[in-house]
Tab-separated table of C-alpha atoms in Angstrom:
chain	number	residue	atom	x	y	z
U	110	MET	CA	40.891	36.071	86.974
U	111	THR	CA	41.605	32.362	87.654
U	112	ASP	CA	45.481	33.492	87.284
U	113	ILE	CA	45.594	36.260	90.212
U	114	LEU	CA	47.182	33.236	93.025
U	115	HIS	CA	49.768	32.380	90.240
U	116	ILE	CA	50.893	35.648	90.489
U	117	ILE	CA	50.498	36.260	93.907
U	118	PRO	CA	49.890	33.175	95.735
U	119	ASP	CA	49.018	34.961	98.879
U	120	PHE	CA	46.740	37.847	97.548
U	121	PRO	CA	43.739	38.616	100.294
U	122	THR	CA	41.035	37.278	97.956
U	123	LYS	CA	38.324	37.609	100.347
U	124	HIS	CA	38.065	41.409	99.954
U	125	TYR	CA	37.264	40.878	96.453
U	126	THR	CA	34.741	37.872	96.815
U	127	HIS	CA	32.101	39.765	94.751
U	128	LEU	CA	34.078	40.666	92.034
U	129	PHE	CA	36.217	37.555	90.920
U	130	PRO	CA	33.007	35.476	89.083
U	131	SER	CA	32.017	38.014	86.989
U	132	LEU	CA	36.191	38.990	85.780
U	133	GLU	CA	36.675	35.090	85.073
U	134	LYS	CA	33.204	34.688	83.335
U	135	HIS	CA	34.179	37.440	81.051
U	136	LEU	CA	37.553	35.733	80.717
U	137	ILE	CA	39.699	38.994	82.569
U	138	THR	CA	43.057	38.069	83.821
U	139	THR	CA	45.583	40.445	85.921
U	140	SER	CA	47.422	41.976	83.149
U	141	ASP	CA	44.050	42.736	81.664
U	142	LEU	CA	43.255	44.836	85.095
U	143	LEU	CA	46.677	46.414	85.544
U	144	THR	CA	47.081	47.316	81.405
U	145	LEU	CA	43.357	47.863	80.026
U	146	ASP	CA	40.808	51.043	80.781
U	147	ALA	CA	39.368	50.843	84.472
U	148	LEU	CA	36.360	51.854	82.782
U	149	GLU	CA	36.411	49.785	79.875
U	150	VAL	CA	36.937	46.370	82.399
U	151	ALA	CA	34.053	47.754	84.445
U	152	LYS	CA	31.078	48.152	81.581
U	153	ARG	CA	32.795	45.041	80.472
U	154	ALA	CA	32.341	43.141	83.500
U	155	ARG	CA	29.243	45.389	85.110
U	156	LEU	CA	30.776	45.507	88.331
U	157	PRO	CA	31.440	48.811	90.331
U	158	LEU	CA	34.095	51.253	88.167
U	159	LEU	CA	35.283	51.849	92.154
U	160	ASP	CA	35.714	48.605	93.617
U	161	LEU	CA	37.013	47.574	90.322
U	162	ARG	CA	39.901	50.596	90.527
U	163	ARG	CA	40.251	49.189	94.319
U	164	LEU	CA	40.946	46.186	93.608
U	165	ALA	CA	43.451	47.179	90.999
U	166	ASP	CA	45.965	49.786	92.692
U	167	HIS	CA	45.507	46.466	95.587
U	168	VAL	CA	47.371	44.382	93.067
U	169	LEU	CA	49.566	46.861	92.045
U	170	ALA	CA	50.518	47.293	95.171
U	171	ILE	CA	51.631	44.378	95.950
U	172	LEU	CA	53.572	43.745	92.724
U	173	GLN	CA	55.817	46.961	93.870
U	174	ASP	CA	56.205	45.968	96.574
U	175	GLN	CA	57.860	42.539	95.196
U	176	LEU	CA	60.348	45.131	93.366
U	177	GLY	CA	60.781	46.867	96.233
U	178	LEU	CA	58.890	49.943	95.412
U	179	ARG	CA	58.314	52.894	97.736
U	180	TYR	CA	54.885	54.189	98.097
U	181	GLU	CA	53.500	57.106	97.462
U	182	ASN	CA	49.804	57.441	98.953
U	183	VAL	CA	47.115	58.994	96.813
U	184	LYS	CA	45.375	61.826	97.887
U	185	GLY	CA	42.047	60.632	98.431
U	186	PHE	CA	41.949	56.876	98.408
U	187	GLU	CA	42.589	54.359	100.901
U	188	GLY	CA	42.784	50.692	100.032
U	189	VAL	CA	40.670	48.099	101.696
U	190	GLY	CA	41.147	47.768	105.887
U	191	GLY	CA	42.136	51.624	105.669
U	192	GLU	CA	45.823	50.602	104.254
U	193	SER	CA	47.010	53.097	102.428
U	194	VAL	CA	47.528	52.382	98.578
U	195	GLY	CA	49.287	54.388	96.055
U	196	PHE	CA	51.900	54.824	93.220
U	197	GLY	CA	55.697	53.434	93.504
U	198	SER	CA	58.443	54.842	93.009
U	199	LEU	CA	62.175	53.659	93.000
U	200	ASN	CA	63.739	53.293	97.067
U	201	LYS	CA	67.210	54.445	95.359
U	202	THR	CA	69.011	54.848	92.058
U	203	GLY	CA	70.570	52.167	90.571
U	204	LYS	CA	74.335	53.681	91.631
U	205	GLU	CA	72.904	53.941	95.197
U	206	VAL	CA	71.672	50.005	94.882
U	207	SER	CA	75.291	48.779	93.201
U	208	GLU	CA	77.050	50.737	95.954
U	209	GLN	CA	75.485	48.248	98.541
U	210	TRP	CA	76.097	45.325	96.724
U	211	SER	CA	78.313	42.282	98.195
U	212	PHE	CA	81.144	41.408	95.970
U	213	ILE	CA	82.927	37.644	95.318
U	214	SER	CA	86.319	38.264	94.583
U	215	THR	CA	87.982	36.387	91.985
U	216	LEU	CA	91.650	37.165	94.564
U	217	ASP	CA	92.486	38.969	91.217
U	218	LEU	CA	92.649	42.468	91.082
U	219	ARG	CA	92.969	42.857	87.229
U	220	LEU	CA	90.717	39.809	86.642
U	221	ASP	CA	87.984	41.825	89.528
U	222	ALA	CA	88.342	45.106	87.472
U	223	ILE	CA	86.794	43.618	84.071
U	224	LEU	CA	83.796	41.699	86.619
U	225	GLY	CA	82.719	44.895	88.198
U	226	ASP	CA	84.338	43.897	91.275
U	227	GLY	CA	83.972	40.637	91.152
U	228	ILE	CA	80.779	38.054	90.990
U	229	PRO	CA	77.842	40.144	92.966
U	230	THR	CA	75.263	38.466	94.766
U	231	GLY	CA	71.602	38.292	94.728
U	232	TYR	CA	72.789	37.525	91.049
U	233	VAL	CA	72.880	34.227	88.489
U	234	THR	CA	76.285	33.521	86.955
U	235	GLU	CA	77.466	32.256	84.073
U	236	ILE	CA	80.648	30.621	83.565
U	237	THR	CA	81.505	29.305	80.488
U	238	GLY	CA	84.203	27.533	77.744
U	239	GLU	CA	85.613	24.353	76.818
U	240	SER	CA	87.119	21.337	78.770
U	241	GLY	CA	91.344	23.512	80.378
U	242	ALA	CA	89.795	26.638	80.050
U	243	GLY	CA	89.667	26.800	83.783
U	244	LYS	CA	85.844	26.672	84.569
U	245	THR	CA	86.619	24.686	87.738
U	246	GLN	CA	89.904	26.191	88.765
U	247	LEU	CA	87.460	30.189	88.572
U	248	LEU	CA	85.219	27.731	90.765
U	249	LEU	CA	87.563	26.178	93.244
U	250	THR	CA	89.057	29.804	94.230
U	251	LEU	CA	85.443	31.602	94.473
U	252	LEU	CA	84.422	28.589	96.825
U	253	LEU	CA	87.158	29.682	99.035
U	254	SER	CA	86.953	33.830	98.381
U	255	VAL	CA	83.482	33.680	99.673
U	256	GLN	CA	84.252	32.934	103.217
U	257	LEU	CA	87.035	36.145	103.318
U	258	HIS	CA	85.784	39.524	105.259
U	259	PRO	CA	85.371	41.938	102.782
U	260	PRO	CA	85.992	43.420	100.161
U	261	HIS	CA	86.918	40.232	98.866
U	262	GLY	CA	84.140	38.219	100.511
U	263	ILE	CA	80.928	37.619	102.231
U	264	SER	CA	82.071	35.713	105.281
U	265	ARG	CA	79.926	33.012	104.339
U	266	PRO	CA	79.369	28.992	103.492
U	267	ALA	CA	79.220	28.103	99.881
U	268	LEU	CA	77.624	24.958	98.486
U	269	TYR	CA	78.790	23.071	95.328
U	270	ILE	CA	76.427	21.125	93.365
U	271	SER	CA	78.549	18.517	91.452
U	272	THR	CA	76.529	16.818	87.978
U	273	GLU	CA	79.692	15.390	86.504
U	274	HIS	CA	82.978	14.921	89.003
U	275	PRO	CA	83.170	15.488	93.132
U	276	LEU	CA	84.433	17.974	94.643
U	277	PRO	CA	88.325	18.248	94.327
U	278	THR	CA	89.359	18.710	98.127
U	279	THR	CA	92.771	18.046	96.649
U	280	ARG	CA	93.114	21.516	95.018
U	281	LEU	CA	90.905	23.278	97.150
U	282	SER	CA	94.252	22.381	99.829
U	283	GLN	CA	96.673	23.067	98.271
U	284	LEU	CA	94.914	26.686	97.273
U	285	LEU	CA	94.595	27.134	101.180
U	286	ARG	CA	98.223	26.656	100.975
U	287	THR	CA	99.817	28.156	97.818
U	288	ASN	CA	97.692	31.609	97.456
U	289	GLN	CA	98.891	34.249	99.934
U	290	LEU	CA	96.019	35.689	100.235
U	291	LEU	CA	94.331	33.277	101.639
U	292	SER	CA	97.957	31.200	103.782
U	293	THR	CA	98.010	34.570	105.239
U	294	ASN	CA	94.882	35.271	106.399
U	295	PRO	CA	94.351	35.871	109.688
U	296	THR	CA	90.400	33.563	109.144
U	297	PRO	CA	91.426	31.537	106.870
U	298	PRO	CA	88.869	29.701	104.737
U	299	ASN	CA	88.083	26.252	105.951
U	300	LEU	CA	87.043	23.133	103.615
U	301	ASN	CA	84.144	22.656	106.876
U	302	ASN	CA	82.036	25.561	104.922
U	303	ILE	CA	81.672	24.453	101.460
U	304	LEU	CA	78.786	21.563	101.521
U	305	THR	CA	78.599	19.566	98.499
U	306	LEU	CA	75.656	17.662	96.506
U	307	ASN	CA	76.275	15.342	93.617
U	308	THR	CA	72.752	15.237	90.634
U	309	PRO	CA	73.976	12.299	88.834
U	310	ASP	CA	70.626	12.795	86.129
U	311	LEU	CA	68.289	15.407	85.935
U	312	GLU	CA	65.716	13.751	87.693
U	313	SER	CA	67.680	14.317	91.063
U	314	GLN	CA	69.177	17.427	89.839
U	315	GLU	CA	65.459	19.069	89.491
U	316	HIS	CA	64.514	17.496	93.058
U	317	ILE	CA	67.529	18.563	94.702
U	318	LEU	CA	67.844	22.275	93.400
U	319	ASN	CA	63.293	23.063	94.302
U	320	TYR	CA	63.913	21.715	97.633
U	321	GLN	CA	66.746	20.324	99.437
U	322	LEU	CA	68.424	23.593	98.280
U	323	PRO	CA	65.977	26.175	99.600
U	324	VAL	CA	66.658	24.385	103.224
U	325	ALA	CA	70.452	25.087	102.497
U	326	LEU	CA	70.092	28.311	102.252
U	327	SER	CA	67.683	28.885	104.774
U	328	ARG	CA	69.287	26.628	107.255
U	329	HIS	CA	73.449	27.510	106.888
U	330	LYS	CA	73.196	31.282	105.255
U	331	ILE	CA	75.062	29.563	102.050
U	332	GLY	CA	76.379	33.143	99.945
U	333	LEU	CA	77.911	30.946	96.729
U	334	VAL	CA	75.594	28.266	95.281
U	335	VAL	CA	77.981	26.555	92.544
U	336	ILE	CA	76.415	24.278	90.157
U	337	ASP	CA	79.476	22.452	87.399
U	338	SER	CA	78.124	21.994	85.185
U	339	ILE	CA	74.544	22.992	84.573
U	340	ALA	CA	74.586	21.535	81.305
U	341	ALA	CA	75.813	17.461	81.683
U	342	ASN	CA	72.252	16.537	82.738
U	343	TYR	CA	70.181	17.612	79.694
U	344	ARG	CA	72.577	16.725	77.547
U	345	ALA	CA	72.536	13.065	78.818
U	346	GLU	CA	68.984	13.513	78.617
U	347	ARG	CA	68.300	14.572	75.924
U	348	GLY	CA	70.618	12.165	74.098
U	349	SER	CA	70.492	12.377	70.120
U	350	SER	CA	66.854	13.762	70.292
U	351	ASN	CA	65.880	17.248	68.283
U	352	THR	CA	62.144	17.193	67.598
U	353	PRO	CA	60.494	20.060	67.757
U	354	SER	CA	58.839	18.632	70.947
U	355	ALA	CA	61.830	17.664	72.322
U	356	LEU	CA	63.390	20.946	72.528
U	357	ALA	CA	59.960	22.490	73.295
U	358	THR	CA	59.875	20.111	76.485
U	359	GLN	CA	63.855	21.070	77.393
U	360	SER	CA	62.914	25.470	76.631
U	361	THR	CA	60.095	25.214	79.393
U	362	GLN	CA	62.365	23.232	81.971
U	363	LEU	CA	65.246	25.799	81.582
U	364	VAL	CA	62.584	28.729	81.356
U	365	ARG	CA	61.556	27.151	85.172
U	366	LEU	CA	65.057	26.523	86.488
U	367	GLY	CA	66.123	29.956	85.384
U	368	ALA	CA	63.174	31.499	87.685
U	369	LEU	CA	64.211	29.354	90.555
U	370	LEU	CA	67.269	30.556	90.227
U	371	ARG	CA	67.095	34.140	89.826
U	372	ARG	CA	64.473	33.970	92.531
U	373	LEU	CA	66.591	31.795	95.492
U	374	ALA	CA	69.355	34.278	94.870
U	375	ARG	CA	67.358	37.138	95.047
U	376	GLU	CA	65.524	36.523	98.202
U	377	HIS	CA	68.422	34.433	100.468
U	378	ASP	CA	70.847	37.571	98.427
U	379	CYS	CA	73.427	34.605	97.420
U	380	ALA	CA	75.791	34.073	94.224
U	381	ILE	CA	74.816	31.842	92.364
U	382	VAL	CA	77.325	30.541	90.171
U	383	VAL	CA	76.934	27.825	87.323
U	384	ALA	CA	79.746	26.586	85.262
U	385	ASN	CA	78.334	25.289	80.824
U	386	GLN	CA	79.765	23.764	78.220
U	387	VAL	CA	80.582	24.658	75.024
U	388	ALA	CA	79.907	23.629	71.563
U	389	ASP	CA	81.558	24.520	67.798
U	390	ARG	CA	80.190	26.560	65.782
U	391	PHE	CA	80.563	26.836	62.225
U	392	ALA	CA	80.455	29.779	59.634
U	393	PRO	CA	78.670	28.783	56.470
U	394	LEU	CA	80.304	26.412	54.290
U	395	SER	CA	80.455	28.570	51.031
U	396	THR	CA	81.973	31.285	52.960
U	397	VAL	CA	85.112	29.317	54.831
U	398	SER	CA	85.266	27.707	51.617
U	399	ARG	CA	86.273	30.719	49.652
U	400	ALA	CA	88.494	32.244	52.416
U	401	SER	CA	90.726	29.767	52.775
U	402	ALA	CA	90.853	28.609	49.735
U	403	ALA	CA	91.799	32.707	48.393
U	404	GLY	CA	95.349	34.045	48.847
U	405	PRO	CA	95.945	37.522	50.723
U	406	ASN	CA	96.291	39.257	46.998
U	407	THR	CA	93.923	36.969	45.021
U	408	LEU	CA	91.062	38.922	43.423
U	409	PHE	CA	87.920	37.629	42.999
U	410	SER	CA	85.120	38.415	39.894
U	411	SER	CA	82.452	40.007	40.627
U	412	SER	CA	80.772	38.420	38.006
U	413	PRO	CA	77.300	37.044	39.089
U	414	ALA	CA	78.140	33.276	38.446
U	415	SER	CA	81.227	33.862	40.781
U	416	THR	CA	79.130	35.310	43.446
U	417	ALA	CA	76.484	32.813	43.105
U	418	SER	CA	79.356	29.695	43.319
U	419	ASN	CA	81.171	31.419	46.225
U	420	PHE	CA	78.972	33.356	48.626
U	421	ALA	CA	76.053	32.329	50.801
U	422	PRO	CA	73.568	35.138	51.259
U	423	THR	CA	74.166	37.099	53.925
U	424	PRO	CA	71.976	36.679	56.881
U	425	SER	CA	69.842	38.685	57.962
U	426	VAL	CA	71.432	41.669	61.534
U	427	LEU	CA	67.960	40.076	63.316
U	428	SER	CA	68.996	35.985	62.410
U	429	LEU	CA	70.672	34.488	65.531
U	430	ASP	CA	73.057	33.532	62.802
U	431	HIS	CA	74.016	37.334	63.307
U	432	GLN	CA	72.829	37.848	66.643
U	433	GLN	CA	74.366	35.190	68.828
U	434	ARG	CA	78.394	37.449	68.353
U	435	PHE	CA	76.683	39.038	71.270
U	436	PHE	CA	76.069	37.105	73.793
U	437	THR	CA	78.047	33.873	73.868
U	438	GLY	CA	81.198	35.657	74.159
U	439	TRP	CA	82.784	34.080	70.444
U	440	GLY	CA	83.192	36.235	67.331
U	441	ASP	CA	82.764	39.327	68.177
U	442	ASP	CA	85.872	40.494	67.365
U	443	PRO	CA	86.152	43.475	65.017
U	444	SER	CA	89.143	43.296	63.781
U	445	SER	CA	88.086	39.665	62.057
U	446	ALA	CA	87.077	41.178	58.891
U	447	HIS	CA	86.930	37.447	57.163
U	448	VAL	CA	85.871	34.264	57.925
U	449	SER	CA	88.822	31.537	57.752
U	450	SER	CA	88.929	27.981	58.622
U	451	GLN	CA	91.110	28.437	61.628
U	452	GLN	CA	89.423	31.342	63.019
U	453	SER	CA	85.623	28.978	62.291
U	454	ALA	CA	86.861	26.258	64.158
U	455	ASN	CA	87.938	28.506	67.438
U	456	LEU	CA	83.926	29.602	67.438
U	457	LYS	CA	82.207	28.371	70.222
U	458	THR	CA	78.582	28.467	71.523
U	459	PRO	CA	77.689	28.339	75.215
U	460	SER	CA	75.474	24.874	75.741
U	461	LEU	CA	71.286	25.452	76.328
U	462	GLY	CA	71.021	27.970	73.636
U	463	LEU	CA	69.361	31.200	73.539
U	464	VAL	CA	66.544	30.441	76.323
U	465	TRP	CA	69.369	29.529	79.221
U	466	ALA	CA	71.194	32.744	77.859
U	467	ASN	CA	67.799	35.013	78.662
U	468	GLN	CA	67.707	32.957	81.715
U	469	ILE	CA	71.656	34.674	83.326
U	470	ALA	CA	72.441	37.650	84.123
U	471	CYS	CA	75.721	37.707	83.233
U	472	ARG	CA	78.009	34.891	81.042
U	473	ILE	CA	81.494	34.993	81.590
U	474	ALA	CA	83.647	33.642	79.201
U	475	LEU	CA	87.094	31.768	79.725
U	476	ILE	CA	88.556	31.266	75.812
U	477	LYS	CA	91.711	28.914	75.718
U	478	GLU	CA	93.493	29.125	72.200
U	479	GLN	CA	96.943	27.075	71.288
U	480	ASP	CA	100.064	29.142	70.972
U	481	LEU	CA	100.900	28.699	67.442
U	482	GLY	CA	104.151	30.488	68.489
U	483	ARG	CA	105.574	29.156	71.108
U	484	HIS	CA	107.445	25.382	70.795
U	485	ALA	CA	109.987	24.188	72.409
U	486	ALA	CA	112.446	24.907	69.877
U	487	GLY	CA	115.481	27.387	70.391
U	488	GLU	CA	113.516	29.007	73.324
U	489	GLY	CA	115.004	26.794	76.405
U	490	GLY	CA	112.597	26.663	79.918
U	491	HIS	CA	110.597	23.184	80.748
U	492	LEU	CA	107.600	22.224	78.638
U	493	GLY	CA	105.397	21.063	81.196
U	494	THR	CA	105.459	20.197	85.117
U	495	SER	CA	104.170	18.200	87.338
U	496	GLY	CA	100.377	19.359	88.281
U	497	VAL	CA	98.062	17.697	90.699
U	498	GLU	CA	97.839	13.821	91.181
U	499	GLY	CA	100.566	13.532	88.657
U	500	VAL	CA	99.037	14.823	85.771
U	501	GLU	CA	101.074	16.827	83.648
U	502	TRP	CA	100.297	19.421	81.277
U	503	THR	CA	102.114	21.845	78.717
U	504	SER	CA	102.032	25.805	80.422
U	505	ARG	CA	103.114	27.117	76.911
U	506	ARG	CA	101.265	25.786	74.299
U	507	TRP	CA	97.944	27.578	75.652
U	508	ARG	CA	97.119	30.728	76.380
U	509	ARG	CA	93.596	31.582	77.892
U	510	TRP	CA	91.493	35.120	77.911
U	511	MET	CA	88.846	35.600	80.615
U	512	LYS	CA	85.741	38.007	78.954
U	513	LEU	CA	83.008	39.577	80.099
U	514	VAL	CA	80.650	39.105	77.652
U	515	PHE	CA	77.289	40.047	79.605
U	516	ALA	CA	76.010	42.243	82.656
U	517	PRO	CA	74.045	45.029	84.448
U	518	TRP	CA	76.874	46.209	86.611
U	519	ALA	CA	79.502	46.311	84.314
U	520	ALA	CA	80.513	46.778	80.726
U	521	PRO	CA	81.511	44.001	78.557
U	522	SER	CA	84.843	43.402	77.370
U	523	THR	CA	86.600	44.184	74.067
U	524	GLY	CA	88.374	41.552	72.168
U	525	LYS	CA	89.061	38.733	74.012
U	526	GLY	CA	89.382	40.276	77.309
U	527	VAL	CA	92.617	40.063	79.998
U	528	GLU	CA	94.941	36.936	78.966
U	529	PHE	CA	95.433	34.876	82.611
U	530	GLU	CA	97.554	31.750	83.712
U	531	ILE	CA	96.521	29.099	86.084
U	532	GLU	CA	98.980	28.497	88.534
U	533	ALA	CA	99.265	26.740	92.473
U	534	GLY	CA	97.963	29.884	94.839
U	535	GLY	CA	94.873	29.846	91.654
U	536	ILE	CA	94.316	31.971	88.183
U	537	THR	CA	95.938	35.842	87.593
U	538	ALA	CA	96.465	37.937	85.159
U	539	THR	CA	99.188	38.190	82.960
U	540	THR	CA	100.383	41.234	81.249
U	541	GLY	CA	99.795	40.055	78.319
U	542	VAL	CA	102.688	37.808	77.142
U	543	MET	CA	103.088	34.333	78.371
U	544	SER	CA	106.062	33.691	81.420
U	545	ILE	CA	107.986	30.717	81.207
U	546	LYS	CA	107.590	28.777	84.370
U	547	ASP	CA	110.873	27.052	85.943
U	548	ASP	CA	110.452	24.699	88.550
U	549	ALA	CA	109.864	27.678	91.762
U	550	GLY	CA	106.550	28.007	89.413
U	551	LYS	CA	105.436	25.212	88.899
U	552	ALA	CA	101.763	25.728	87.261
U	553	LEU	CA	98.792	23.137	87.758
U	554	SER	CA	96.542	20.811	85.033
U	555	THR	CA	93.290	22.476	84.028
U	556	ASP	CA	89.980	20.211	84.743
U	557	SER	CA	87.871	22.141	84.087
């Protein structure tokens, strides 16, 4: 029972001091106490059965209380000090709990719809995508919308933790001027309600998240914490070291980080949104070469020699190569019956791997693909527009989609999700056909 204070730091051990020495001597853990038969544990530790059951019920009651469960008194049994101890049942059903969630809007109804009304508080949400997909643009919108009154926000300030670049205040000011909902709001958001912290390395990041962040959440009643990006310092710290020891150390760090962020989000009822980078993912070489070399009317031989030279072994359904299509956001399109070299080049995998994917409640993928069918010749209109600080970009050469990969409060998106554009007033969903911009509908550069 030496692990009881790690699981329940404030457990009242003084009531059970006569039990703990024997439990520790016989290597009985808290898990054993709750899962094994009480009579078996009592015989093994040579302890009174009723005292052991009282301890187990007390531990169970505290754990249920931490999970928000309602107690139903066990007839004929009372805990130490006369307190009622019993087994629990849920205070509310899942539907009742979801109806009380607070959401932060993206300021676009169609994008909110695929996210299940927006970004909820109390959870860790990840926004992943390659450079220029619109991650920072979405995060900046959330920094402002969280300050609005419901249903668009929760009327609370925000905290922006940067690991790569400072907060783009110029773009925030432009959003305040050009977004209709923000500019016409009776109580518009204020840049003074956005706190900023900078974490240039992994050591400072761990210090800020473990010590400064909890204080800021309590002192300023923060409603939204944005970390942009979560993977930058880990990638810089690890460098090219891919040894098993280095990977195991990083996995331990990520598990601790995930537990910390989930606890803070739950205790302070705030939304924690992290941006994540992606890496290219490649299909098996033999499959790509076979699909790219073959034409649409090519017939393949079914002889053993041909099969051995052109096909790689089919991955097991339990392998990571097969399973990652369901939680990465790329590669799960059912319309793609074959993997071509072009399709393989477009496959991405969010950084930090499967360990980090298990730490978050929601993953939103922003997909960016080149629009090969929309070039300047014969279509007219402007190719590029001037953005923030004179940066130019071509709005008609790229298309972007927002896709909900997984979340406990909404169904995952089908296909690529909802197409959107980045405009002066923020991100807006399109009707499926990319519009041609003119001088009045000026678009902006994406720096995410």
